[in-house]
Coordinates of C-alpha atoms (C1' of nucleotides) in Angstrom, one line a residue:
Chain A
X1 CA -12.4 27.5 -22.6
X2 CA -11.9 27.2 -26.4
X3 CA -12.0 23.8 -28.0
X4 CA -10.7 22.4 -31.3
X5 CA -13.5 21.4 -33.5
X6 CA -12.9 19.3 -36.5
X7 CA -15.4 20.0 -39.3
X8 CA -15.7 17.2 -41.9
X9 CA -17.9 18.6 -44.7
X10 CA -17.4 18.3 -48.5
X11 CA -19.5 21.3 -49.5
X12 CA -17.2 24.4 -49.2
X13 CA -20.0 26.8 -48.6
X14 CA -21.5 24.9 -45.7
X15 CA -18.1 24.3 -44.3
X16 CA -17.4 28.0 -44.3
X17 CA -20.6 28.6 -42.6
X18 CA -19.9 26.1 -39.9
X19 CA -16.4 27.4 -39.4
X20 CA -17.7 30.9 -39.0
X21 CA -20.2 29.7 -36.4
X22 CA -17.6 27.9 -34.4
X23 CA -15.3 30.9 -34.5
X24 CA -18.0 33.1 -33.2
X25 CA -18.7 30.7 -30.5
X26 CA -15.2 31.2 -29.3
X27 CA -13.8 27.8 -30.6
X28 CA -11.2 26.8 -33.1
X29 CA -12.5 25.2 -36.3
X30 CA -10.3 22.7 -38.2
X31 CA -11.5 22.3 -41.7
X32 CA -11.5 19.0 -43.6
X33 CA -13.1 18.5 -47.0
X34 CA -13.0 14.7 -46.8
X35 CA -12.5 11.8 -44.4
X36 CA -9.0 11.3 -45.7
X37 CA -8.0 14.9 -45.0
X38 CA -9.6 14.6 -41.6
X39 CA -7.6 11.6 -40.8
X40 CA -4.4 13.3 -41.7
X41 CA -5.3 16.4 -39.7
X42 CA -6.0 14.2 -36.7
X43 CA -2.4 13.0 -36.7
X44 CA -1.4 16.5 -35.7
X45 CA -4.3 17.6 -33.4
X46 CA -6.8 15.4 -31.7
X47 CA -9.9 17.5 -31.7
X48 CA -12.2 18.0 -28.8
X49 CA -15.3 17.5 -30.9
X50 CA -16.1 16.4 -34.5
X51 CA -18.8 17.8 -36.7
X52 CA -19.4 15.1 -39.2
X53 CA -21.5 15.3 -42.4
X54 CA -23.6 12.3 -43.0
X55 CA -22.9 12.1 -46.8
X56 CA -19.4 12.3 -47.9
X57 CA -17.5 11.3 -51.0
X58 CA -15.5 8.1 -50.6
X59 CA -16.1 6.8 -47.2
X60 CA -19.3 8.0 -45.8
X61 CA -19.8 9.7 -42.5
X62 CA -21.4 6.8 -40.8
X63 CA -18.5 4.5 -41.5
X64 CA -16.0 7.2 -40.3
X65 CA -17.9 7.6 -37.1
X66 CA -17.8 3.8 -36.6
X67 CA -14.1 3.8 -37.2
X68 CA -13.4 6.6 -34.8
X69 CA -15.4 4.9 -32.1
X70 CA -13.6 1.6 -32.5
X71 CA -10.2 3.2 -32.0
X72 CA -9.1 3.7 -28.4
X73 CA -7.3 6.8 -29.3
X74 CA -10.4 8.5 -30.7
X75 CA -13.4 6.7 -29.3
X76 CA -14.1 9.2 -26.6
X77 CA -14.2 12.2 -28.9
X78 CA -17.8 13.4 -29.1
X79 CA -19.3 13.4 -32.6
X80 CA -22.2 15.5 -33.9
X81 CA -23.7 14.2 -37.1
X82 CA -25.0 16.5 -39.8
X83 CA -27.7 15.1 -42.0
X84 CA -30.0 16.5 -44.6
X85 CA -32.9 14.3 -43.7
X86 CA -34.7 14.5 -40.5
X87 CA -35.6 10.9 -40.3
X88 CA -35.9 9.2 -37.0
X89 CA -34.3 6.2 -38.8
X90 CA -31.1 8.2 -39.5
X91 CA -30.9 9.4 -36.0
X92 CA -31.1 6.0 -34.6
X93 CA -28.4 4.7 -37.0
X94 CA -26.2 7.6 -36.1
X95 CA -26.6 7.2 -32.4
X96 CA -26.0 3.5 -32.8
X97 CA -22.5 3.9 -34.0
X98 CA -21.8 6.3 -31.2
X99 CA -22.6 9.8 -32.4
X100 CA -23.4 12.0 -29.4
X101 CA -25.8 14.3 -31.1
X102 CA -27.4 15.0 -34.4
X103 CA -28.3 18.2 -36.3
X104 CA -30.4 18.3 -39.5
X105 CA -29.6 20.6 -42.4
X106 CA -30.7 23.3 -42.8
X107 CA -29.7 24.2 -39.3
X108 CA -29.9 27.5 -37.4
X109 CA -26.6 28.8 -36.1
X110 CA -28.1 29.1 -32.7
X111 CA -29.2 25.5 -32.5
X112 CA -25.8 24.3 -33.7
X113 CA -24.0 26.3 -31.1
X114 CA -26.4 25.2 -28.4
X115 CA -25.6 21.6 -29.3
X116 CA -21.9 22.1 -29.5
X117 CA -22.0 23.7 -26.1
X118 CA -24.1 20.9 -24.7
X119 CA -21.8 18.2 -26.0
X120 CA -18.6 20.0 -24.8
X121 CA -20.2 20.5 -21.4
X122 CA -21.0 16.8 -21.2
X123 CA -17.4 15.8 -21.8
X124 CA -15.9 14.4 -18.6
X125 CA -13.1 16.4 -17.0
X126 CA -10.0 14.5 -16.1
X127 CA -9.3 13.7 -12.5
X128 CA -6.4 15.8 -11.4
X129 CA -4.6 16.2 -8.2
X130 CA -5.8 19.8 -7.8
X131 CA -8.0 20.5 -4.8
X132 CA -11.7 20.8 -5.7
X133 CA -14.3 22.8 -3.8
X134 CA -18.0 22.6 -4.3
X135 CA -20.5 24.2 -2.0
X136 CA -18.1 24.5 0.9
X137 CA -17.0 20.9 0.5
X138 CA -13.4 20.7 -0.1
X139 CA -11.4 17.7 -1.3
X140 CA -7.6 17.7 -1.6
X141 CA -6.3 14.6 -3.4
X142 CA -2.7 15.3 -2.4
X143 CA -3.2 15.4 1.3
X144 CA -6.1 13.0 1.0
X145 CA -8.3 15.3 3.1
X146 CA -11.9 16.3 3.0
X147 CA -13.2 19.3 4.7
X148 CA -16.8 20.6 4.9
X149 CA -17.2 24.1 6.3
X150 CA -14.1 23.9 8.4
X151 CA -15.1 20.5 9.7
X152 CA -12.9 17.5 8.9
X153 CA -14.7 14.7 7.3
X154 CA -13.5 11.1 7.7
X155 CA -13.9 8.8 4.7
X156 CA -12.9 5.2 3.9
X157 CA -10.8 4.6 0.8
X158 CA -13.8 3.7 -1.4
X159 CA -15.9 6.6 -0.2
X160 CA -13.0 8.9 -0.9
X161 CA -12.6 7.7 -4.4
X162 CA -16.3 7.9 -4.9
X163 CA -16.5 11.5 -3.7
X164 CA -13.5 12.4 -5.7
X165 CA -15.1 11.1 -8.8
X166 CA -18.4 12.8 -8.1
X167 CA -16.7 16.1 -7.5
X168 CA -14.7 16.0 -10.7
X169 CA -17.9 15.1 -12.5
X170 CA -20.4 17.2 -10.8
X171 CA -23.9 17.8 -12.2
X172 CA -23.8 14.6 -14.2
X173 CA -25.8 11.5 -13.6
X174 CA -23.8 8.4 -13.2
X175 CA -25.3 4.9 -13.5
X176 CA -24.2 2.3 -11.0
X177 CA -22.3 0.4 -13.7
X178 CA -20.4 3.6 -14.6
X179 CA -19.5 4.2 -11.0
X180 CA -18.3 0.6 -10.6
X181 CA -16.1 1.0 -13.7
X182 CA -14.7 4.4 -12.7
X183 CA -14.4 4.0 -9.0
X184 CA -14.0 0.3 -8.4
X185 CA -12.0 -0.5 -11.5
X186 CA -12.9 -3.1 -14.0
X187 CA -11.3 -6.1 -12.5
X188 CA -13.7 -6.8 -9.7
X189 CA -17.2 -8.3 -9.8
X190 CA -19.5 -6.6 -7.5
X191 CA -23.2 -6.2 -7.3
X192 CA -24.8 -3.0 -8.6
X193 CA -26.6 -2.6 -5.3
X194 CA -23.3 -2.3 -3.5
X195 CA -23.0 1.2 -4.9
X196 CA -26.1 2.1 -3.0
X197 CA -24.5 1.1 0.2
X198 CA -21.4 3.1 -0.4
X199 CA -23.5 6.1 -1.4
X200 CA -25.3 5.8 1.9
X201 CA -22.0 5.6 3.8
X202 CA -20.7 8.6 1.9
X203 CA -23.8 10.6 2.6
X204 CA -23.6 9.6 6.2
X205 CA -20.0 10.9 6.5
X206 CA -20.9 14.1 4.7
X207 CA -23.7 14.8 7.2
X208 CA -21.0 16.0 9.6
X209 CA -20.9 19.3 7.7
X210 CA -24.5 19.3 6.5
X211 CA -23.6 18.1 3.0
X212 CA -25.8 15.0 3.3
X213 CA -27.9 15.8 0.4
X214 CA -25.2 16.9 -1.9
X215 CA -25.4 13.6 -3.7
X216 CA -28.8 13.1 -5.1
X217 CA -30.4 10.0 -6.4
X218 CA -32.0 10.1 -9.8
X219 CA -34.6 7.4 -9.7
X220 CA -34.2 4.8 -12.5
X221 CA -30.8 6.2 -13.6
X222 CA -28.3 6.6 -10.9
X223 CA -26.7 9.3 -8.7
X224 CA -25.5 12.8 -9.2
X225 CA -23.6 15.4 -7.2
X226 CA -25.4 18.6 -7.4
X227 CA -23.5 21.9 -7.1
X228 CA -26.7 23.9 -6.7
X229 CA -28.2 25.2 -3.5
X230 CA -26.8 24.8 0.0
Chain B
X1 CA 12.8 27.2 -19.8
X2 CA 12.7 24.4 -22.3
X3 CA 12.9 20.8 -20.9
X4 CA 14.0 17.5 -22.4
X5 CA 11.0 15.2 -22.5
X6 CA 11.6 11.5 -23.2
X7 CA 8.7 10.0 -25.1
X8 CA 8.4 6.2 -24.7
X9 CA 5.7 5.1 -27.1
X10 CA 5.8 2.1 -29.5
X11 CA 3.0 3.4 -31.8
X12 CA 4.8 5.7 -34.3
X13 CA 1.7 7.8 -35.1
X14 CA 1.0 8.6 -31.5
X15 CA 4.6 9.2 -30.8
X16 CA 4.8 11.7 -33.6
X17 CA 1.7 13.4 -32.2
X18 CA 3.2 13.6 -28.8
X19 CA 6.5 14.9 -30.1
X20 CA 4.7 17.6 -32.1
X21 CA 2.8 18.7 -29.1
X22 CA 5.9 18.9 -27.0
X23 CA 7.7 21.0 -29.6
X24 CA 4.8 23.3 -29.8
X25 CA 4.9 23.7 -26.1
X26 CA 8.5 24.9 -26.4
X27 CA 10.1 21.7 -25.1
X28 CA 12.5 19.2 -26.7
X29 CA 11.1 15.8 -27.4
X30 CA 13.4 12.7 -27.3
X31 CA 11.8 9.8 -29.1
X32 CA 12.0 6.2 -28.0
X33 CA 10.0 3.4 -29.6
X34 CA 10.8 0.9 -26.8
X35 CA 12.0 0.7 -23.3
X36 CA 15.4 -0.6 -24.5
X37 CA 15.9 2.4 -26.8
X38 CA 14.8 4.7 -23.9
X39 CA 17.4 3.2 -21.6
X40 CA 20.1 3.7 -24.2
X41 CA 19.1 7.3 -24.8
X42 CA 19.2 8.0 -21.1
X43 CA 22.8 7.2 -21.0
X44 CA 23.4 10.3 -23.0
X45 CA 20.8 12.6 -21.7
X46 CA 18.9 12.5 -18.5
X47 CA 15.5 13.9 -19.4
X48 CA 13.5 16.3 -17.2
X49 CA 10.3 14.4 -17.7
X50 CA 9.3 11.1 -19.1
X51 CA 6.1 10.4 -21.0
X52 CA 5.5 6.7 -20.7
X53 CA 3.0 4.5 -22.4
X54 CA 1.3 2.0 -20.1
X55 CA 1.4 -0.9 -22.6
X56 CA 4.7 -1.5 -24.4
X57 CA 6.2 -4.5 -26.2
X58 CA 8.7 -6.4 -24.0
X59 CA 8.8 -4.8 -20.7
X60 CA 5.6 -2.9 -19.9
X61 CA 5.4 0.7 -18.9
X62 CA 4.6 -0.1 -15.3
X63 CA 7.7 -2.1 -14.8
X64 CA 9.9 0.4 -16.5
X65 CA 8.5 3.1 -14.2
X66 CA 9.2 1.0 -11.2
X67 CA 12.7 0.4 -12.4
X68 CA 13.3 4.1 -13.0
X69 CA 12.1 5.0 -9.6
X70 CA 14.3 2.4 -8.0
X71 CA 17.5 3.8 -9.4
X72 CA 18.9 6.7 -7.5
X73 CA 20.1 8.3 -10.7
X74 CA 16.6 8.5 -12.2
X75 CA 14.2 8.2 -9.4
X76 CA 13.6 11.9 -9.2
X77 CA 12.5 12.3 -12.8
X78 CA 8.8 12.9 -13.0
X79 CA 6.8 10.4 -15.0
X80 CA 3.5 10.9 -16.8
X81 CA 1.8 7.6 -17.6
X82 CA -0.3 7.2 -20.7
X83 CA -3.0 4.7 -20.5
X84 CA -6.0 3.7 -22.6
X85 CA -8.2 3.1 -19.7
X86 CA -9.7 5.8 -17.5
X87 CA -10.0 3.8 -14.3
X88 CA -9.2 5.1 -11.0
X89 CA -7.7 1.8 -10.2
X90 CA -5.0 2.2 -12.8
X91 CA -4.3 5.6 -11.6
X92 CA -3.7 4.3 -8.1
X93 CA -1.4 1.6 -9.5
X94 CA 0.5 4.1 -11.5
X95 CA 0.9 6.5 -8.7
X96 CA 2.0 3.7 -6.4
X97 CA 5.0 3.0 -8.5
X98 CA 5.8 6.6 -8.5
X99 CA 4.3 8.1 -11.6
X100 CA 3.6 11.7 -11.1
X101 CA 0.6 12.0 -13.3
X102 CA -1.6 10.1 -15.6
X103 CA -3.2 10.8 -18.9
X104 CA -5.8 8.7 -20.6
X105 CA -5.8 8.1 -24.3
X106 CA -7.4 9.7 -26.2
X107 CA -6.1 12.9 -24.8
X108 CA -6.4 16.5 -26.1
X109 CA -3.1 18.2 -26.8
X110 CA -4.2 21.0 -24.5
X111 CA -4.8 18.7 -21.7
X112 CA -1.5 17.0 -22.2
X113 CA 0.4 20.3 -22.2
X114 CA -1.4 21.4 -19.1
X115 CA -0.2 18.3 -17.3
X116 CA 3.3 18.5 -18.6
X117 CA 3.4 22.1 -17.3
X118 CA 1.9 21.2 -14.0
X119 CA 4.3 18.3 -13.4
X120 CA 7.4 20.4 -14.3
X121 CA 6.1 23.1 -12.0
X122 CA 5.3 21.1 -9.0
X123 CA 8.3 19.0 -8.8
X124 CA 8.7 17.5 -5.3
X125 CA 10.6 19.9 -3.0
X126 CA 14.3 19.0 -2.6
X127 CA 15.5 18.0 0.8
X128 CA 17.8 20.8 1.8
X129 CA 20.0 21.5 4.8
X130 CA 17.9 24.3 6.1
X131 CA 16.3 23.8 9.5
X132 CA 12.6 23.1 9.4
X133 CA 10.0 23.7 12.1
X134 CA 6.5 22.4 12.1
X135 CA 4.1 22.6 15.1
X136 CA 6.9 23.2 17.5
X137 CA 8.9 20.3 16.2
X138 CA 12.3 21.4 14.9
X139 CA 14.7 19.5 12.7
X140 CA 18.2 20.7 11.9
X141 CA 19.8 18.6 9.1
X142 CA 23.2 20.1 9.6
X143 CA 23.6 19.3 13.3
X144 CA 21.5 16.2 12.8
X145 CA 19.4 17.2 15.8
X146 CA 15.7 17.2 16.5
X147 CA 14.0 19.1 19.2
X148 CA 10.3 19.2 20.2
X149 CA 9.2 21.9 22.5
X150 CA 12.7 22.4 24.1
X151 CA 13.0 18.6 24.6
X152 CA 15.7 16.8 22.7
X153 CA 14.5 13.9 20.6
X154 CA 16.7 10.9 19.9
X155 CA 16.3 9.3 16.5
X156 CA 18.0 6.5 14.6
X157 CA 19.4 7.3 11.2
X158 CA 16.4 5.9 9.3
X159 CA 13.9 7.6 11.5
X160 CA 15.8 10.8 11.1
X161 CA 15.7 10.6 7.3
X162 CA 12.1 9.6 7.4
X163 CA 11.1 12.6 9.6
X164 CA 13.2 14.8 7.4
X165 CA 11.3 13.7 4.3
X166 CA 8.0 14.0 6.0
X167 CA 8.8 17.5 7.2
X168 CA 9.9 18.7 3.8
X169 CA 6.8 17.2 2.3
X170 CA 4.2 18.0 4.9
X171 CA 0.5 17.7 4.2
X172 CA 1.0 15.1 1.5
X173 CA 0.1 11.5 1.6
X174 CA 3.0 9.2 0.8
X175 CA 2.5 5.5 -0.1
X176 CA 4.8 3.0 1.4
X177 CA 6.5 2.5 -1.9
X178 CA 7.1 6.2 -2.3
X179 CA 8.6 6.3 1.2
X180 CA 10.9 3.4 0.4
X181 CA 12.0 5.1 -2.7
X182 CA 12.6 8.5 -1.2
X183 CA 13.9 7.6 2.2
X184 CA 15.5 4.2 1.8
X185 CA 16.8 4.8 -1.7
X186 CA 18.0 2.0 -4.0
X187 CA 17.6 -0.9 -1.6
X188 CA 14.2 -1.9 -2.8
X189 CA 14.5 -5.3 -1.3
X190 CA 12.6 -4.1 1.7
X191 CA 9.1 -5.1 2.5
X192 CA 6.4 -2.5 2.4
X193 CA 5.3 -3.3 5.9
X194 CA 8.8 -2.4 7.2
X195 CA 7.7 1.2 6.7
X196 CA 5.0 0.6 9.3
X197 CA 7.6 -0.5 11.9
X198 CA 9.7 2.6 11.4
X199 CA 6.7 4.8 11.5
X200 CA 5.9 3.3 14.9
X201 CA 9.5 3.9 16.1
X202 CA 9.3 7.4 14.9
X203 CA 6.0 8.1 16.6
X204 CA 7.4 6.5 19.7
X205 CA 10.3 8.8 19.7
X206 CA 8.2 11.8 19.0
X207 CA 6.0 11.1 22.0
X208 CA 8.7 12.6 24.2
X209 CA 7.5 16.1 23.2
X210 CA 3.9 15.1 22.6
X211 CA 4.1 15.0 18.9
X212 CA 3.1 11.4 18.7
X213 CA 0.2 12.0 16.4
X214 CA 1.9 14.3 14.1
X215 CA 2.3 11.6 11.6
X216 CA -1.1 10.2 10.7
X217 CA -2.0 7.1 8.9
X218 CA -4.3 7.4 5.9
X219 CA -5.9 4.0 5.6
X220 CA -5.5 2.4 2.2
X221 CA -3.0 5.0 1.0
X222 CA -0.1 5.6 3.3
X223 CA 1.1 8.2 5.8
X224 CA 1.0 11.9 6.2
X225 CA 2.7 14.5 8.4
X226 CA 0.0 16.9 9.5
X227 CA 0.8 20.5 9.6
X228 CA -2.6 21.5 11.1
X229 CA -2.9 23.1 14.5
X230 CA -2.4 20.8 17.4
Chain C
dG1 C1' 36.4 -8.9 19.7
dA2 C1' 32.7 -7.7 22.7
dT3 C1' 28.9 -4.8 23.3
dA4 C1' 25.3 -1.8 22.0
dT5 C1' 22.5 0.0 18.6
dT6 C1' 20.0 -0.3 14.5
dT7 C1' 17.3 -2.7 11.0
dG8 C1' 14.3 -5.8 8.6
dT9 C1' 10.8 -9.4 9.1
dC10 C1' 7.4 -12.0 11.1
dA11 C1' 3.2 -13.3 13.6
dC12 C1' -1.0 -12.1 15.6
dG13 C1' -4.6 -9.3 17.4
dA14 C1' -7.2 -5.1 16.9
dA15 C1' -9.3 -1.9 14.1
dT16 C1' -11.5 -0.9 10.1
dA17 C1' -13.4 -1.6 5.5
dT18 C1' -16.2 -4.2 2.2
dG19 C1' -19.8 -6.7 -0.1
dT20 C1' -24.2 -8.8 0.4
dC21 C1' -28.4 -9.7 2.3
dA22 C1' -33.1 -8.9 4.4
dT23 C1' -36.1 -5.6 5.4
dA24 C1' -38.0 -0.9 5.7
dT25 C1' -39.1 3.2 3.2
dT26 C1' -40.0 6.0 -0.6
dA27 C1' -41.2 8.0 -5.2
dG28 C1' -44.2 8.1 -9.1
dG29 C1' -47.3 6.0 -12.3
dG30 C1' -51.9 4.5 -12.7
Chain D
dC1 C1' -54.9 7.0 -3.1
dC2 C1' -52.9 2.7 -3.7
dC3 C1' -49.4 -0.3 -5.7
dT4 C1' -45.1 -1.5 -7.2
dA5 C1' -40.6 -1.1 -8.4
dA6 C1' -36.7 1.4 -6.9
dT7 C1' -33.9 2.9 -3.3
dA8 C1' -32.5 3.5 1.7
dT9 C1' -31.0 1.3 5.7
dG10 C1' -29.3 -1.8 9.4
dA11 C1' -27.0 -5.9 10.3
dC12 C1' -23.5 -9.1 9.6
dA13 C1' -19.9 -12.2 7.8
dT14 C1' -15.7 -11.6 5.5
dA15 C1' -11.7 -9.5 4.0
dT16 C1' -8.2 -6.2 4.4
dT17 C1' -5.1 -3.1 6.6
dC18 C1' -2.6 -1.5 10.5
dG19 C1' -0.3 -1.5 15.2
dT20 C1' 2.7 -3.8 18.1
dG21 C1' 6.0 -6.8 20.5
dA22 C1' 9.5 -10.0 19.7
dC23 C1' 13.6 -11.5 17.5
dA24 C1' 17.6 -12.4 14.8
dA25 C1' 20.7 -10.4 11.6
dA26 C1' 23.4 -6.5 10.4
dT27 C1' 26.0 -2.6 11.7
dA28 C1' 28.3 0.5 14.4
dT29 C1' 30.9 1.7 18.8
dC30 C1' 34.2 1.0 22.0

DNA sequence: GATATTTGTCACGAATATGTCATATTAGGG
DNA sequence: CCCTAATATGACATATTCGTGACAAATATC
């Protein structure tokens, strides 16, 4: 699926190059020569991704990134920073303010596209009411039913929400805190370890249809629903 | 076909953004900066869909949604809630008061349009006067008669409406609040748990023809009429 | 107006879900 | 191969949700 990519770059030649790349990758570039222009454009279209030059006239890129990340409307838009220097220092500063990735100039088109693709892939899909099916495991939010290979699977409310979240965000590792935020909601105080228990209960229920190891544990990080294999 | 979409959003910039989106999608935005303005506008035009911000000055969005859903004149208008947080918990709360969908800010225009389209498309089926038959259970709205496997089933008025609603919306989980809205109507001074009692009475009556477990309880969510094989 | 039916609410027990702990097991570094 | 931290698991107390019978008020029926 094509994405709107806002390109904030003051050097016209480089901007053209970036736009060309984005077009070839099947996405839709939105050009901005300055932060001010970018801000105006964002009133019309909220982009799916921002390519942001480090050095810009007026407000610099770092400040802009910080600003974007502090506004609830824009804070979840992924940002890729472009910088001339390859310093580790810059990278750290960039990631500190919330940039999602980082490309040094000069860059190869292939590398840029790879990073764009990676960042876009990482963005979390919204939970919808559409039925989801992964590996023969089917979850229908509307009827609140879960079926694994024709067998009906019985889940408690929390396990259902947990599985729903995992299925809408498959292939990604989620920390316990993230799961607590997304599945439990931010109003309750529960121990991180509680997640483990619910994961076990979920796995247990999924064993009915042989999907017990659909949810994998990533040691030191969290859990992930894998769409690979069985 | 173009639809009138009421946008209730206090932030002018975001409202403008939403209106622009709606126009581009071929629909007709009606702008309201507050719940009060929205209520006035609705005296003139009943919208086909309402985009409602979660947080609003004065009455908040949740309350407004509840109010809309408790008025017979407006209760069938689909509502899409806009919220800053992405928690499942909020989603549940939103859906409980009858919101049809839910979009987290920041949102991409594409996503918003997809949801608008989806909600307009999947409007809840109208209760018609056509006879319905599910699993050997037959309900005829015209003659006000219910038969299960040749056996006549005797229902009180409320139970009849309840069953009618369940049969026109089979395989979907309905919360108690939703049932109160759809089956009871405006009289929202009824306890949630009252639904349980009527469900029991309905099940009891259906037992005559062996359909007692046609209506299933989904713990933590509500009830569902199962259209699966017996 | 008397009687029957329907309706909403409550109380309470049963069933189920939830969070936390203690302990067993495991993965991965050294 | 061993050690240790991380995770899995079983058990349990607590909390929540649901089913049910009873009952009084409201409503319809005669």
